Amino acid sequence: MEDEATRPKVAVVVFLLKDRKVLLGRRRSSVGRDTFPLPGGHLEFGESFAGCAAREVKEETGLDIEKIEFLTATNNVVTEVHKPLHIVAIMMRAVLADPDQTPQNLEPEKCEGWDWYDWNDLPRPLFGPLEAMARGGFDPFSRQFSETSAYCIDFSAGI
């Protein structure tokens, strides 16, 4: 029987695109410390994926986003940590509402800062699920906005 601690959590993660670049930060938290993740966080009760994406990006970076679309989902099971995790990550894609905005680090206890990185020259180490996606050939730029096709990726590896 599962308890609350082992029940899967839902996170929404955002590929925020600008030209051929994505916004990444460097994690300070214990899970994935010193890796580069996308902005995102936990889905709140009753919240839409797009609403969560906009809220999390705003809370973490101060940026307003638009053209928010679903890309894919990942199933992330992590057993190599003190407290095992199971996170279903909803991967969204968006662009800046105003291209002249600059990211701010609004949660310095969780992130060292945000910057834009060319998709073909990403910093290392990437956060585990993002690393697996990039190595597997995933490209958030490969489809036009508003395409309806989506697929699911399953990762059972370390973050």
PDB file of N, CA, C and O in Angstrom, residues 21 25 40 45 55 63 84 86 90 107 123 147-148:
ATOM      1  N   LYS A  21      17.578  29.338 -28.311  1.00  0.00           N
ATOM      2  CA  LYS A  21      18.066  29.201 -26.940  1.00  0.00           C
ATOM      3  C   LYS A  21      16.932  28.823 -26.002  1.00  0.00           C
ATOM      4  O   LYS A  21      15.766  29.090 -26.272  1.00  0.00           O
ATOM      5  N   GLY A  25      18.578  27.301 -15.328  1.00  0.00           N
ATOM      6  CA  GLY A  25      19.178  27.789 -14.093  1.00  0.00           C
ATOM      7  C   GLY A  25      20.085  26.712 -13.528  1.00  0.00           C
ATOM      8  O   GLY A  25      20.138  25.604 -14.039  1.00  0.00           O
ATOM      9  N   GLY A  40      10.277  25.499 -13.546  1.00  0.00           N
ATOM     10  CA  GLY A  40       9.060  24.725 -13.341  1.00  0.00           C
ATOM     11  C   GLY A  40       8.866  24.372 -11.888  1.00  0.00           C
ATOM     12  O   GLY A  40       9.700  24.688 -11.043  1.00  0.00           O
ATOM     13  N   PHE A  45      -3.516  22.152  -6.811  1.00  0.00           N
ATOM     14  CA  PHE A  45      -4.864  21.617  -6.964  1.00  0.00           C
ATOM     15  C   PHE A  45      -5.716  22.529  -7.844  1.00  0.00           C
ATOM     16  O   PHE A  45      -5.782  23.740  -7.626  1.00  0.00           O
ATOM     17  N   ARG A  55       2.666  30.542 -13.913  1.00  0.00           N
ATOM     18  CA  ARG A  55       2.904  30.891 -12.499  1.00  0.00           C
ATOM     19  C   ARG A  55       4.330  30.568 -12.081  1.00  0.00           C
ATOM     20  O   ARG A  55       5.026  31.390 -11.476  1.00  0.00           O
ATOM     21  N   LEU A  63       9.497  36.520 -15.339  1.00  0.00           N
ATOM     22  CA  LEU A  63       9.141  36.650 -16.753  1.00  0.00           C
ATOM     23  C   LEU A  63       7.675  36.326 -17.004  1.00  0.00           C
ATOM     24  O   LEU A  63       7.116  35.416 -16.390  1.00  0.00           O
ATOM     25  N   PRO A  84      13.120   8.165  -1.865  1.00  0.00           N
ATOM     26  CA  PRO A  84      12.759   7.927  -3.275  1.00  0.00           C
ATOM     27  C   PRO A  84      11.667   8.882  -3.763  1.00  0.00           C
ATOM     28  O   PRO A  84      10.793   9.291  -3.004  1.00  0.00           O
ATOM     29  N   HIS A  86       8.974   9.916  -7.161  1.00  0.00           N
ATOM     30  CA  HIS A  86       8.309   9.564  -8.420  1.00  0.00           C
ATOM     31  C   HIS A  86       7.593  10.831  -8.874  1.00  0.00           C
ATOM     32  O   HIS A  86       6.615  11.253  -8.259  1.00  0.00           O
ATOM     33  N   ILE A  90       5.194  17.271 -16.674  1.00  0.00           N
ATOM     34  CA  ILE A  90       4.473  17.755 -17.844  1.00  0.00           C
ATOM     35  C   ILE A  90       5.364  18.815 -18.494  1.00  0.00           C
ATOM     36  O   ILE A  90       5.644  19.846 -17.887  1.00  0.00           O
ATOM     37  N   GLU A 107      14.237  33.213  -6.603  1.00  0.00           N
ATOM     38  CA  GLU A 107      14.327  32.178  -5.563  1.00  0.00           C
ATOM     39  C   GLU A 107      15.787  31.766  -5.390  1.00  0.00           C
ATOM     40  O   GLU A 107      16.173  30.651  -5.701  1.00  0.00           O
ATOM     41  N   PRO A 123      24.867  23.731 -21.259  1.00  0.00           N
ATOM     42  CA  PRO A 123      25.834  23.562 -20.173  1.00  0.00           C
ATOM     43  C   PRO A 123      25.700  22.173 -19.566  1.00  0.00           C
ATOM     44  O   PRO A 123      24.681  21.502 -19.723  1.00  0.00           O
ATOM     45  N   GLU A 147       1.027  22.482 -33.169  1.00  0.00           N
ATOM     46  CA  GLU A 147       0.862  21.115 -33.659  1.00  0.00           C
ATOM     47  C   GLU A 147       0.233  20.314 -32.542  1.00  0.00           C
ATOM     48  O   GLU A 147       0.530  20.520 -31.367  1.00  0.00           O
ATOM     49  N   THR A 148      -0.627  19.389 -32.886  1.00  0.00           N
ATOM     50  CA  THR A 148      -1.352  18.653 -31.855  1.00  0.00           C
ATOM     51  C   THR A 148      -0.672  17.360 -31.456  1.00  0.00           C
ATOM     52  O   THR A 148      -1.029  16.767 -30.461  1.00  0.00           O
TER      53      THR A 148
END
